[in-house]
Short mmCIF file of C-alpha atoms and ligand atoms in Angstrom, two decimals:
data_model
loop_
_atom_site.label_atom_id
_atom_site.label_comp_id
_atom_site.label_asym_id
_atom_site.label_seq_id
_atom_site.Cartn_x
_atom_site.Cartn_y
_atom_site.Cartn_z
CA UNK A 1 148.35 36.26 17.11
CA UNK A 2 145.11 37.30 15.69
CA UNK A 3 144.46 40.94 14.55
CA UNK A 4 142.13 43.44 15.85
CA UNK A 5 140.60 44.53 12.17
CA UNK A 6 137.30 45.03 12.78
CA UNK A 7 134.89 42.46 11.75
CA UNK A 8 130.92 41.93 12.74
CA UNK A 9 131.00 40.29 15.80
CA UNK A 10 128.97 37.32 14.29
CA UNK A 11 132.07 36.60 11.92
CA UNK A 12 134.10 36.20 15.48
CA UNK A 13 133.39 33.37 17.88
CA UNK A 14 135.33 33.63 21.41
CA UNK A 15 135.27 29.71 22.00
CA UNK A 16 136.02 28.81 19.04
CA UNK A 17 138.94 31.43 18.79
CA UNK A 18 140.45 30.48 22.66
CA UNK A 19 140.26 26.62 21.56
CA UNK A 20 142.39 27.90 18.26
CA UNK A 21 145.19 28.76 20.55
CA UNK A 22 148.24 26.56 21.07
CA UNK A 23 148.42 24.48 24.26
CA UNK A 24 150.80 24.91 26.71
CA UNK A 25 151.94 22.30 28.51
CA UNK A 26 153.72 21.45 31.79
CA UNK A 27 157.47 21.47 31.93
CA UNK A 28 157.60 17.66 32.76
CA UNK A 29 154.89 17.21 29.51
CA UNK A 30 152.14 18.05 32.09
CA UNK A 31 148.29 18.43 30.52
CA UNK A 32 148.38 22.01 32.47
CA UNK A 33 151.24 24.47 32.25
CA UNK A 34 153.28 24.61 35.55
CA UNK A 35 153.33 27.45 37.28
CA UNK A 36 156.60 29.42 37.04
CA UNK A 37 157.54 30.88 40.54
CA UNK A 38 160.19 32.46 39.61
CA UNK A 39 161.01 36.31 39.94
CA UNK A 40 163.73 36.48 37.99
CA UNK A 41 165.11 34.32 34.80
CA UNK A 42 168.38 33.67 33.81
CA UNK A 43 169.98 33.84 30.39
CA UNK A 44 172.73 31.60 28.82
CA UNK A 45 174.92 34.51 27.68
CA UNK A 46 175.61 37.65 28.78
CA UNK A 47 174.77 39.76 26.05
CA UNK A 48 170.87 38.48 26.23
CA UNK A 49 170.00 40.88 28.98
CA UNK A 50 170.72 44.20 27.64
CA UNK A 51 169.36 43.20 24.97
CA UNK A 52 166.03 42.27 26.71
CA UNK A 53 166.05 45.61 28.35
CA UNK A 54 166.21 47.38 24.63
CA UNK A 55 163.32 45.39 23.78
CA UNK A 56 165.10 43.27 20.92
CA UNK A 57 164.28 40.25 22.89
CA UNK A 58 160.99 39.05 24.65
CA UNK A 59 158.17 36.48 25.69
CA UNK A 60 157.57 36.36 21.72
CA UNK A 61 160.82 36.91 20.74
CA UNK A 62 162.97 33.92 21.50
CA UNK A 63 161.06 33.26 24.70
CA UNK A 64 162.83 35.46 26.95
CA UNK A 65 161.95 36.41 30.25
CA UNK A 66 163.80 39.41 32.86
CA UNK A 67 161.66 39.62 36.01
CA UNK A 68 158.71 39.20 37.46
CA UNK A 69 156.80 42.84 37.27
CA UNK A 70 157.54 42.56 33.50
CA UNK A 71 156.30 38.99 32.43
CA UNK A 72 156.20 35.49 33.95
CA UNK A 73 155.46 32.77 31.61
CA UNK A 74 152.49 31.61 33.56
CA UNK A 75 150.76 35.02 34.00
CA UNK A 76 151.86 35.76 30.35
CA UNK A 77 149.53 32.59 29.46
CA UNK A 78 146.95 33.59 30.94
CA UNK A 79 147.24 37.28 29.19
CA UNK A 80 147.19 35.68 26.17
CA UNK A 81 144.06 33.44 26.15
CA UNK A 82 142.42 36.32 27.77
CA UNK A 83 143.60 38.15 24.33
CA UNK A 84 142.33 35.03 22.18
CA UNK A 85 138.93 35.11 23.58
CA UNK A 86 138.85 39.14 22.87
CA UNK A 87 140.95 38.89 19.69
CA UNK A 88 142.74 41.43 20.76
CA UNK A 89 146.73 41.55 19.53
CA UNK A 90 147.87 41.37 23.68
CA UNK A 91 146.54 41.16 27.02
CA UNK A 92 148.35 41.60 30.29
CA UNK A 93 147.39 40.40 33.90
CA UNK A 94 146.97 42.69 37.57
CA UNK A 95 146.21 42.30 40.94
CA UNK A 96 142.94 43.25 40.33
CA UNK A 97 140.11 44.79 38.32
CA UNK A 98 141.29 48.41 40.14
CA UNK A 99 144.87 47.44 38.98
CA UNK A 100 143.67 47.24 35.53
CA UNK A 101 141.50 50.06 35.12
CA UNK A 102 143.67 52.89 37.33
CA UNK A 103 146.46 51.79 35.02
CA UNK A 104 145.53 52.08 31.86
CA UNK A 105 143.48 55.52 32.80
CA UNK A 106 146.73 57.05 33.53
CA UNK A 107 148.52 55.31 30.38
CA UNK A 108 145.57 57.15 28.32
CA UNK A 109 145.85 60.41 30.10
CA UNK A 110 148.20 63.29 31.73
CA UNK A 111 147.55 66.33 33.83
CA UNK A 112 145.23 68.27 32.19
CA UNK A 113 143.32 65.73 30.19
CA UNK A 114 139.88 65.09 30.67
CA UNK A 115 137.47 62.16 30.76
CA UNK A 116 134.01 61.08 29.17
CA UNK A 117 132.10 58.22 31.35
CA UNK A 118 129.07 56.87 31.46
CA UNK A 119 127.07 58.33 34.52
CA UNK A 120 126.35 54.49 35.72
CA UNK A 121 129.48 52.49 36.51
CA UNK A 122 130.91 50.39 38.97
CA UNK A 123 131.64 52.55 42.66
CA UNK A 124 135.23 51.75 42.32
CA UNK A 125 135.79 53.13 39.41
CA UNK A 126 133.34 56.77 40.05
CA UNK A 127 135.39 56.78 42.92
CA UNK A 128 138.40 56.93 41.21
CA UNK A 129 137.39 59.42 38.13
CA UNK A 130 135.10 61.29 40.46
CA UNK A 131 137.68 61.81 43.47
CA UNK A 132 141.14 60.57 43.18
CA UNK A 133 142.14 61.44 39.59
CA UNK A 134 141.12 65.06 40.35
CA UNK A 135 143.02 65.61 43.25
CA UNK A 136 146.21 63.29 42.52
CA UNK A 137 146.99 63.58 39.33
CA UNK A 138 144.80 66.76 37.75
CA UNK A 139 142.72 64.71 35.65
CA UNK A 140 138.86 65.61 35.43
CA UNK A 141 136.34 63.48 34.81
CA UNK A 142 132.64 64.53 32.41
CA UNK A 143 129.87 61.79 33.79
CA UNK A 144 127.12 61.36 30.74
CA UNK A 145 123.92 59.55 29.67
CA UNK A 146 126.41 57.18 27.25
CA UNK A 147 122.44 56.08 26.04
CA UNK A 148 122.36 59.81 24.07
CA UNK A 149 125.07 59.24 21.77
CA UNK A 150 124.60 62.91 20.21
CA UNK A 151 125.20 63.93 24.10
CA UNK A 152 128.45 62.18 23.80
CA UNK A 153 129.49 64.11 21.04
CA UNK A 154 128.77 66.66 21.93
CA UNK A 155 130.58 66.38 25.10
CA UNK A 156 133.96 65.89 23.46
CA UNK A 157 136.36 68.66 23.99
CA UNK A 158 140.35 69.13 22.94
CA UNK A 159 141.02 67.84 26.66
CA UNK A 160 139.18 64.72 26.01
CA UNK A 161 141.29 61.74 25.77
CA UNK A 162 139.12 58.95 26.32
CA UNK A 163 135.39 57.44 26.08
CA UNK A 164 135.16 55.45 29.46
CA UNK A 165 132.33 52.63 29.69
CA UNK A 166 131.17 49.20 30.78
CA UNK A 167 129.44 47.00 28.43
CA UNK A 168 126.95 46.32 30.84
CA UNK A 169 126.63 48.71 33.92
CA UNK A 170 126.84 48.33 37.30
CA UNK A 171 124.12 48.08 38.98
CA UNK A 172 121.22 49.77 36.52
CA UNK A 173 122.37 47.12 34.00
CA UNK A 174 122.26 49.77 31.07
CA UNK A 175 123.92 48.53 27.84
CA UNK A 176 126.46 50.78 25.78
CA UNK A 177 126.46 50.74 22.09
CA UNK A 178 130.15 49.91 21.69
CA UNK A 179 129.65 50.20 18.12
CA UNK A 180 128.31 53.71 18.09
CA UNK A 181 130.46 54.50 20.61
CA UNK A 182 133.44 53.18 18.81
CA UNK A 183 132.74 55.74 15.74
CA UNK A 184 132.32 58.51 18.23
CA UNK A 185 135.80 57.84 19.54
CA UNK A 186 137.84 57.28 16.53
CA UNK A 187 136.44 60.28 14.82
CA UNK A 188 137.61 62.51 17.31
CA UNK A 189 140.93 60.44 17.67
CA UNK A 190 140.78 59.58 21.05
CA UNK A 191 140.18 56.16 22.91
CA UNK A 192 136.96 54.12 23.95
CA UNK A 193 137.91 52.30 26.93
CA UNK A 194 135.47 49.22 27.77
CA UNK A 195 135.24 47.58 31.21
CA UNK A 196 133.70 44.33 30.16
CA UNK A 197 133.51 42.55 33.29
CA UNK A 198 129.56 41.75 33.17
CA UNK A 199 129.51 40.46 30.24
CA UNK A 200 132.55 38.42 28.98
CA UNK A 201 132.18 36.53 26.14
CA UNK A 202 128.56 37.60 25.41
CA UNK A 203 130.40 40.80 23.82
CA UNK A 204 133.34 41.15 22.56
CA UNK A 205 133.97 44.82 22.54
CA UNK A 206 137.61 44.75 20.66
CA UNK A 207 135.54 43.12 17.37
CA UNK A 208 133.48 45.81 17.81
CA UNK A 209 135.54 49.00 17.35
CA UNK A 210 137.13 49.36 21.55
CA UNK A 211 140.44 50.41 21.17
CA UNK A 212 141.02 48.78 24.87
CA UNK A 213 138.94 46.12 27.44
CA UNK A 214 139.78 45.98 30.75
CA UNK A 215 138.39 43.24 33.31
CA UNK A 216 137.73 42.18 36.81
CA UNK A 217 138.95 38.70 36.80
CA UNK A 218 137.52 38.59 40.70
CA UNK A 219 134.01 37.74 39.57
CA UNK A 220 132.96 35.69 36.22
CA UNK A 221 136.36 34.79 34.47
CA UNK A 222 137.71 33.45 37.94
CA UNK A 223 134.15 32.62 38.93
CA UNK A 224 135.14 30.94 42.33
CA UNK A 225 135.35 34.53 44.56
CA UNK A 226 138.59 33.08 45.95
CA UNK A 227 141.39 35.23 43.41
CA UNK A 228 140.79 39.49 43.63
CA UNK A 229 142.75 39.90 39.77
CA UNK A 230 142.25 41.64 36.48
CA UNK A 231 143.36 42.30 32.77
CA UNK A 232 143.61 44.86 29.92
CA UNK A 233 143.54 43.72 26.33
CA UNK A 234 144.44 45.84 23.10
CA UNK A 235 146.66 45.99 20.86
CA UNK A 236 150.17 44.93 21.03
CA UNK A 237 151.47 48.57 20.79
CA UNK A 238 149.59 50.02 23.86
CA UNK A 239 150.58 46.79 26.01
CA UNK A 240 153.90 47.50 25.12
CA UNK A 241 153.39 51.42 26.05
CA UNK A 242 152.08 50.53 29.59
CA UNK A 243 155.33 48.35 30.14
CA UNK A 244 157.92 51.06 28.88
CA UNK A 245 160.31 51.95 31.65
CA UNK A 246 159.93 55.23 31.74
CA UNK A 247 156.51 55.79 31.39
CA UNK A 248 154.49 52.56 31.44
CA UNK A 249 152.12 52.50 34.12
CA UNK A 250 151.96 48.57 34.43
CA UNK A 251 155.66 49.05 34.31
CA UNK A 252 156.08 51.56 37.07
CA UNK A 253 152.70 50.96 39.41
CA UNK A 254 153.35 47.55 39.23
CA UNK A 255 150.30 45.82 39.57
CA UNK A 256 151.23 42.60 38.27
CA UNK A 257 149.49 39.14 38.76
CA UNK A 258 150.65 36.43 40.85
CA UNK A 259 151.37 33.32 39.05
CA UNK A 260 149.90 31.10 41.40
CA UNK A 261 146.46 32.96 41.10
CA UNK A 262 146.73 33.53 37.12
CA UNK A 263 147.94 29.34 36.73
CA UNK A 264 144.11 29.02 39.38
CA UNK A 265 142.15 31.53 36.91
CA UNK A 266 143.68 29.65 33.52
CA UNK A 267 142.19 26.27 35.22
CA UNK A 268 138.56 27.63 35.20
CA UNK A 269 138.65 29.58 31.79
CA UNK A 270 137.74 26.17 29.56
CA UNK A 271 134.56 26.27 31.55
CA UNK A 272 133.47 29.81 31.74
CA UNK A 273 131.35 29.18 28.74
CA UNK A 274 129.19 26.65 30.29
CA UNK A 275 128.98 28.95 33.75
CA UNK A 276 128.26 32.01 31.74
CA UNK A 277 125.29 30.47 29.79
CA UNK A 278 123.84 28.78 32.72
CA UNK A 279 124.09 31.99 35.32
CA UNK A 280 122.44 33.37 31.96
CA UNK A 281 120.00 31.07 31.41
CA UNK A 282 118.64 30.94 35.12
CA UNK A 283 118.61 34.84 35.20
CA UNK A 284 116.48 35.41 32.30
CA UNK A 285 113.99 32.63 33.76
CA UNK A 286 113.91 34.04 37.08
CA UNK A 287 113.36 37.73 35.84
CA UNK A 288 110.56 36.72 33.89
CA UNK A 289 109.00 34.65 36.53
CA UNK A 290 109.14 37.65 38.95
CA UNK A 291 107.68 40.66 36.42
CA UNK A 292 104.97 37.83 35.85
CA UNK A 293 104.38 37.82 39.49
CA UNK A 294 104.10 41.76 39.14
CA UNK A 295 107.76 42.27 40.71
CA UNK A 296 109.74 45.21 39.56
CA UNK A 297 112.53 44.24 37.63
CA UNK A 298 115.80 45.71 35.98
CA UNK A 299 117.38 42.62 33.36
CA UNK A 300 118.13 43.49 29.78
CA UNK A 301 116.60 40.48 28.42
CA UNK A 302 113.49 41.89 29.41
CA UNK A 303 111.15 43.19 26.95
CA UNK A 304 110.72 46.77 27.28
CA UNK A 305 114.96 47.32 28.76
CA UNK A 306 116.69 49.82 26.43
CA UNK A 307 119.70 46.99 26.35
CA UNK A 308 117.67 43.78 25.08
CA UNK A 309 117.92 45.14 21.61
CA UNK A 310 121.82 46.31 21.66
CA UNK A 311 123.15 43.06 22.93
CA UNK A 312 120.64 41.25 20.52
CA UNK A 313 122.59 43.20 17.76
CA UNK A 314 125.80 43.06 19.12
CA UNK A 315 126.37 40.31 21.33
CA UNK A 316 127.30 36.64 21.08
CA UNK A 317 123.51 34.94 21.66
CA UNK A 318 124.39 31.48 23.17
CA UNK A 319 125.02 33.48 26.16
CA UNK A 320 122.12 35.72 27.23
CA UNK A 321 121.64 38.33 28.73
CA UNK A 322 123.98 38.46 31.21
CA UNK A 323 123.74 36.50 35.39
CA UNK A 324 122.19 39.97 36.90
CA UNK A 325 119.22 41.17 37.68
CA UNK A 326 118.06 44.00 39.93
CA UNK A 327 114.14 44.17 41.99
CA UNK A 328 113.34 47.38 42.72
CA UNK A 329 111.87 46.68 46.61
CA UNK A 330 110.26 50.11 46.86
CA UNK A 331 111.84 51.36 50.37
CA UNK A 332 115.61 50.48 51.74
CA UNK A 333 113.52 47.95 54.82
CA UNK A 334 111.71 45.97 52.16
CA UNK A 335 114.55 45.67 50.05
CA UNK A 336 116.66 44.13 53.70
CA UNK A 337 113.72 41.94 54.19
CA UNK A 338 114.07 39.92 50.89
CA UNK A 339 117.54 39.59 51.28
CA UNK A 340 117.34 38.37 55.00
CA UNK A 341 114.17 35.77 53.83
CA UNK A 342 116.50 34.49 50.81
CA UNK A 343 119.39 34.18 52.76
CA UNK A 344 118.61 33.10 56.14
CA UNK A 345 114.97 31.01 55.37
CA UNK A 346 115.08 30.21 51.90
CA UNK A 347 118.66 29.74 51.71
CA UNK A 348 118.62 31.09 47.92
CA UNK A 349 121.62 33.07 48.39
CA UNK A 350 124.28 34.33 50.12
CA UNK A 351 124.34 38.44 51.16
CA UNK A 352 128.01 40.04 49.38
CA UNK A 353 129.44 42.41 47.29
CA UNK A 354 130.75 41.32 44.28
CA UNK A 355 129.22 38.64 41.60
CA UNK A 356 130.01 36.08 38.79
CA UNK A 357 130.09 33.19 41.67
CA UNK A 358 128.77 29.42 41.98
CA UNK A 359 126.31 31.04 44.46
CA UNK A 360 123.74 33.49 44.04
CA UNK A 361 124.91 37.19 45.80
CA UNK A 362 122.83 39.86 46.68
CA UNK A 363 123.52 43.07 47.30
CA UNK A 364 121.86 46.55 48.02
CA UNK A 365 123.72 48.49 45.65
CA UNK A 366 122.74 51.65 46.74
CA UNK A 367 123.84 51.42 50.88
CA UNK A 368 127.04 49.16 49.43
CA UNK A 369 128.66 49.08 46.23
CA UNK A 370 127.72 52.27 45.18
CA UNK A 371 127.85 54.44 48.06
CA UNK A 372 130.49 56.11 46.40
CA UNK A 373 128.47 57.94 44.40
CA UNK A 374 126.84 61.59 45.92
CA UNK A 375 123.04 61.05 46.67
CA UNK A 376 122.27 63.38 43.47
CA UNK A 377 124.51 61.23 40.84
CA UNK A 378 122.51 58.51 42.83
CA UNK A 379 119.40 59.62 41.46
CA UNK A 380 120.42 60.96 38.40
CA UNK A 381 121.23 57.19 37.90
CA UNK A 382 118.26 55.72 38.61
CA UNK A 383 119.83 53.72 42.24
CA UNK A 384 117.12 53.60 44.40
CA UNK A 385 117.18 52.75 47.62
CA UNK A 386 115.14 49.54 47.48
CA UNK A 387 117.36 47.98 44.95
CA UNK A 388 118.41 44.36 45.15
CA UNK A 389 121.09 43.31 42.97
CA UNK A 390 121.02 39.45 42.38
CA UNK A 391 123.74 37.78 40.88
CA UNK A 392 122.51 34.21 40.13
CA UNK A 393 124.25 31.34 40.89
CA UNK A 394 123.91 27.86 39.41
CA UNK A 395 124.12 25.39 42.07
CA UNK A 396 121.28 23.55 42.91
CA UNK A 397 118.13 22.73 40.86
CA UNK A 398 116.36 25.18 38.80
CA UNK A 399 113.04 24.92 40.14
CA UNK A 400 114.44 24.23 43.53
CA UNK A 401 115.68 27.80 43.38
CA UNK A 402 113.01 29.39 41.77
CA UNK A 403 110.88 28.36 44.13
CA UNK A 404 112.60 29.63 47.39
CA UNK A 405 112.90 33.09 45.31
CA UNK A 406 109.40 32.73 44.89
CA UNK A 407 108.23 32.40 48.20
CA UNK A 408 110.56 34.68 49.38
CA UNK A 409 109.43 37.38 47.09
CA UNK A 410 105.54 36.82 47.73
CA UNK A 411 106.17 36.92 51.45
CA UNK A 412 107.90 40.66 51.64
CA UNK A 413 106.18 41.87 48.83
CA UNK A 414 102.74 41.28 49.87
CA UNK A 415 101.76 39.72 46.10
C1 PLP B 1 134.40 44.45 40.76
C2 PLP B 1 134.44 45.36 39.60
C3 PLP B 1 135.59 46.14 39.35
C4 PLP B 1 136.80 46.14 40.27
O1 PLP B 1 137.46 44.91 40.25
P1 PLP B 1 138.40 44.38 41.45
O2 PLP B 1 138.89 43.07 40.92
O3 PLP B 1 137.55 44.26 42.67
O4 PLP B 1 139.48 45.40 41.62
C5 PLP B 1 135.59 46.93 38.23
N1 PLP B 1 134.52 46.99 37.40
C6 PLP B 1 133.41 46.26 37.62
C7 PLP B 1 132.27 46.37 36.67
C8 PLP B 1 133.33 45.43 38.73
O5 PLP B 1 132.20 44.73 38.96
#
């Protein structure tokens, strides 16, 4: 297992450290490990299963397994590589990214608490900190500019339990300074929580000073938008926490993986490195083409995007800036046209929610994805209505694509 002491994320390489964990094989000596369908495991004596329940014996103790909710070897696996390529201590599997993140929120906090998130995240997630933790459970949630770190700071009260952000946000593609933010948390003793779902292995937010990551596995890590699923890494003592029987939210909301999906995902992690630096690689060209061509454009490998510099400082190189870019349209008709002309003349991409696929996805985050959000935290955010979020895929040829984006782009624009 490695440890989380924090290190410069230069001295820490996620390939190298995933290809540094032992292989698992099949039970009949397969090249993959099988997938376990089992719920529930049997021992060979009958003092083993008390003993599992006191927590003497486990998946790393022995090999033991109980039942399904707690571990199964083959979503276990898949925790664990996910934990390899963070080097964090553990990792654990859900259902999905919502799984992941409602979980460990509650783990973090109880009635009363309060939260500190960045003002731009994912509409899922504002939902959730902006309407159902409220209401359900009595825990409030403080939106911020995470950009003004003495903001932050100054933000932090004797409620607040935990620093809430993602690496790179959804859809204004801002970039936190997980270091900075790091120091902010542990000097007030309470938790930065990093939803790194844009941006796996580019950063590795654990190396950098996150006490927890959690992850859609839905869009990059899966990468084929057939499997909704999701993880949390950190250390092996706050896994544990979430899986105590009493109080452990993974435990007791049971959100668990599948096996069969987690065994699917574990397939298409060896490869995520290549996908990740070509969806990379094809965004940055694109978003430079298009500002060249006088286009708006959000990407924060951009000159002139508050982010270039952070991820140039704190991310892992080889892979970008990230697959997304957003084109501000102007007006909400303009921004329909472009998607319509790439979709149903150029055949660039496909109109959907969601992102990380083979296929390039575009969305208008504003009308969709984050319609959560009130028209005023809108603005404050910078969502206009004329948005297009393009997640870029990396099938066909490169100038093949560019060119119908191209076209496309000089057609509704006018340019
Ligand atoms: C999609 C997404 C989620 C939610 O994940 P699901 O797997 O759909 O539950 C959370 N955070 C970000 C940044 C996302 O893009």
């Amino acid at each position: 297992m490695p440890t989380s002491t924090p290190v410069s994320s230069s001295d820490f390489h996620p390939v190298e450290a995933m290809a540094d964990l032992r292989h698992e094989f099949g039970e009949h000596g397969g090249v993959n490990m099988s997938i376990e369908a089992s719920t529930t495991f049997s021992v060979l004596d009958a003092k083993t299963l008390p003993e599992i329940f006191r927590g003497l014996r486990g998946p790393d103790q022995c090999g033991c397994f109980l039942y399904g909710r707690h571990f199964n070897p083959t979503v276990y696996n898949l925790g664990k590589q996910l934990a390899q390529m963070e080097g964090a201590e553990a990792g654990y599997c859900t259902s999905s990214g919502m799984g992941a993140i409602s979980s460990v929120l509650l783990q973090c906090c109880d009635m009363g608490d309060e939260i500190l998130a960045s003002s731009t995240i994912y509409g899922g997630t504002y939902a959730l900190l902006h309407d159902y933790l409220p209401k359900k459970c009595g825990i409030k949630t403080h939106f911020v500019d995470v950009q003004d770190l003495s903001f932050v700071m100054n933000s932090i009260t004797p409620k607040t339990k935990v620093i809430y952000v993602e690496t790179i946000s959804n859809p204004m593609l801002q970039v936190a300074d997980i270091p900075a933010l790091a120091q902010i948390a542990k000097k007030h003793g309470i938790k930065l929580i990093v939803d790194n779902t844009f941006s796996p292995l580019m950063v590795s937010p654990i190396k950098l000073g996150a006490d927890i990551v959690v992850y859609s596995l839905t869009k990059y890590i899966n990468g084929a938008s057939d499997i909704i699923a999701g993880a949390v890494c950190a250390s092996h003592s706050f896994i544990e926490s979430m899986m105590d029987l009493h109080l452990g939210s993974l435990m007791l909301l049971g959100p668990t993986l599948d096996p069969h999906s987690a065994s699917a995902i574990s397939l298409r992690l060896p490869h995520l490195y290549l996908r990740i630096k070509e969806h990379s690689q094809r965004a940055l060209l694109f978003s430079k083409r298009l500002k060249d061509l006088g286009v708006t454009v959000i990407y924060p490998g951009l000159e002139g995007h508050s982010g270039k510099k952070i991820l140039e400082r704190v991310g892992h190189q080889e892979f970008g800036y990230g697959g997304i870019f957003c084109v501000d349209m102007g007006t909400s008709e303009k921004a329909n046209q472009l998607m319509d002309t790439l979709q149903n003349e150029q055949k660039f991409g496909i109109m959907a929610v969601s992102l990380g696929f083979s296929e390039t996805l575009m969305t208008c985050p504003a009308s969709t994805t984050s319609s959560e959000m009130t028209d005023e935290d809108l603005r404050k955010s910078g969502i206009l209505p004329g948005l297009v979020r393009m997640s870029i895929g990396y099938t066909g040829t490169v100038e093949q694509r560019w060119s119908q984006l191209e076209q496309a782009v000089k057609k509704i624009a006018s340019l």
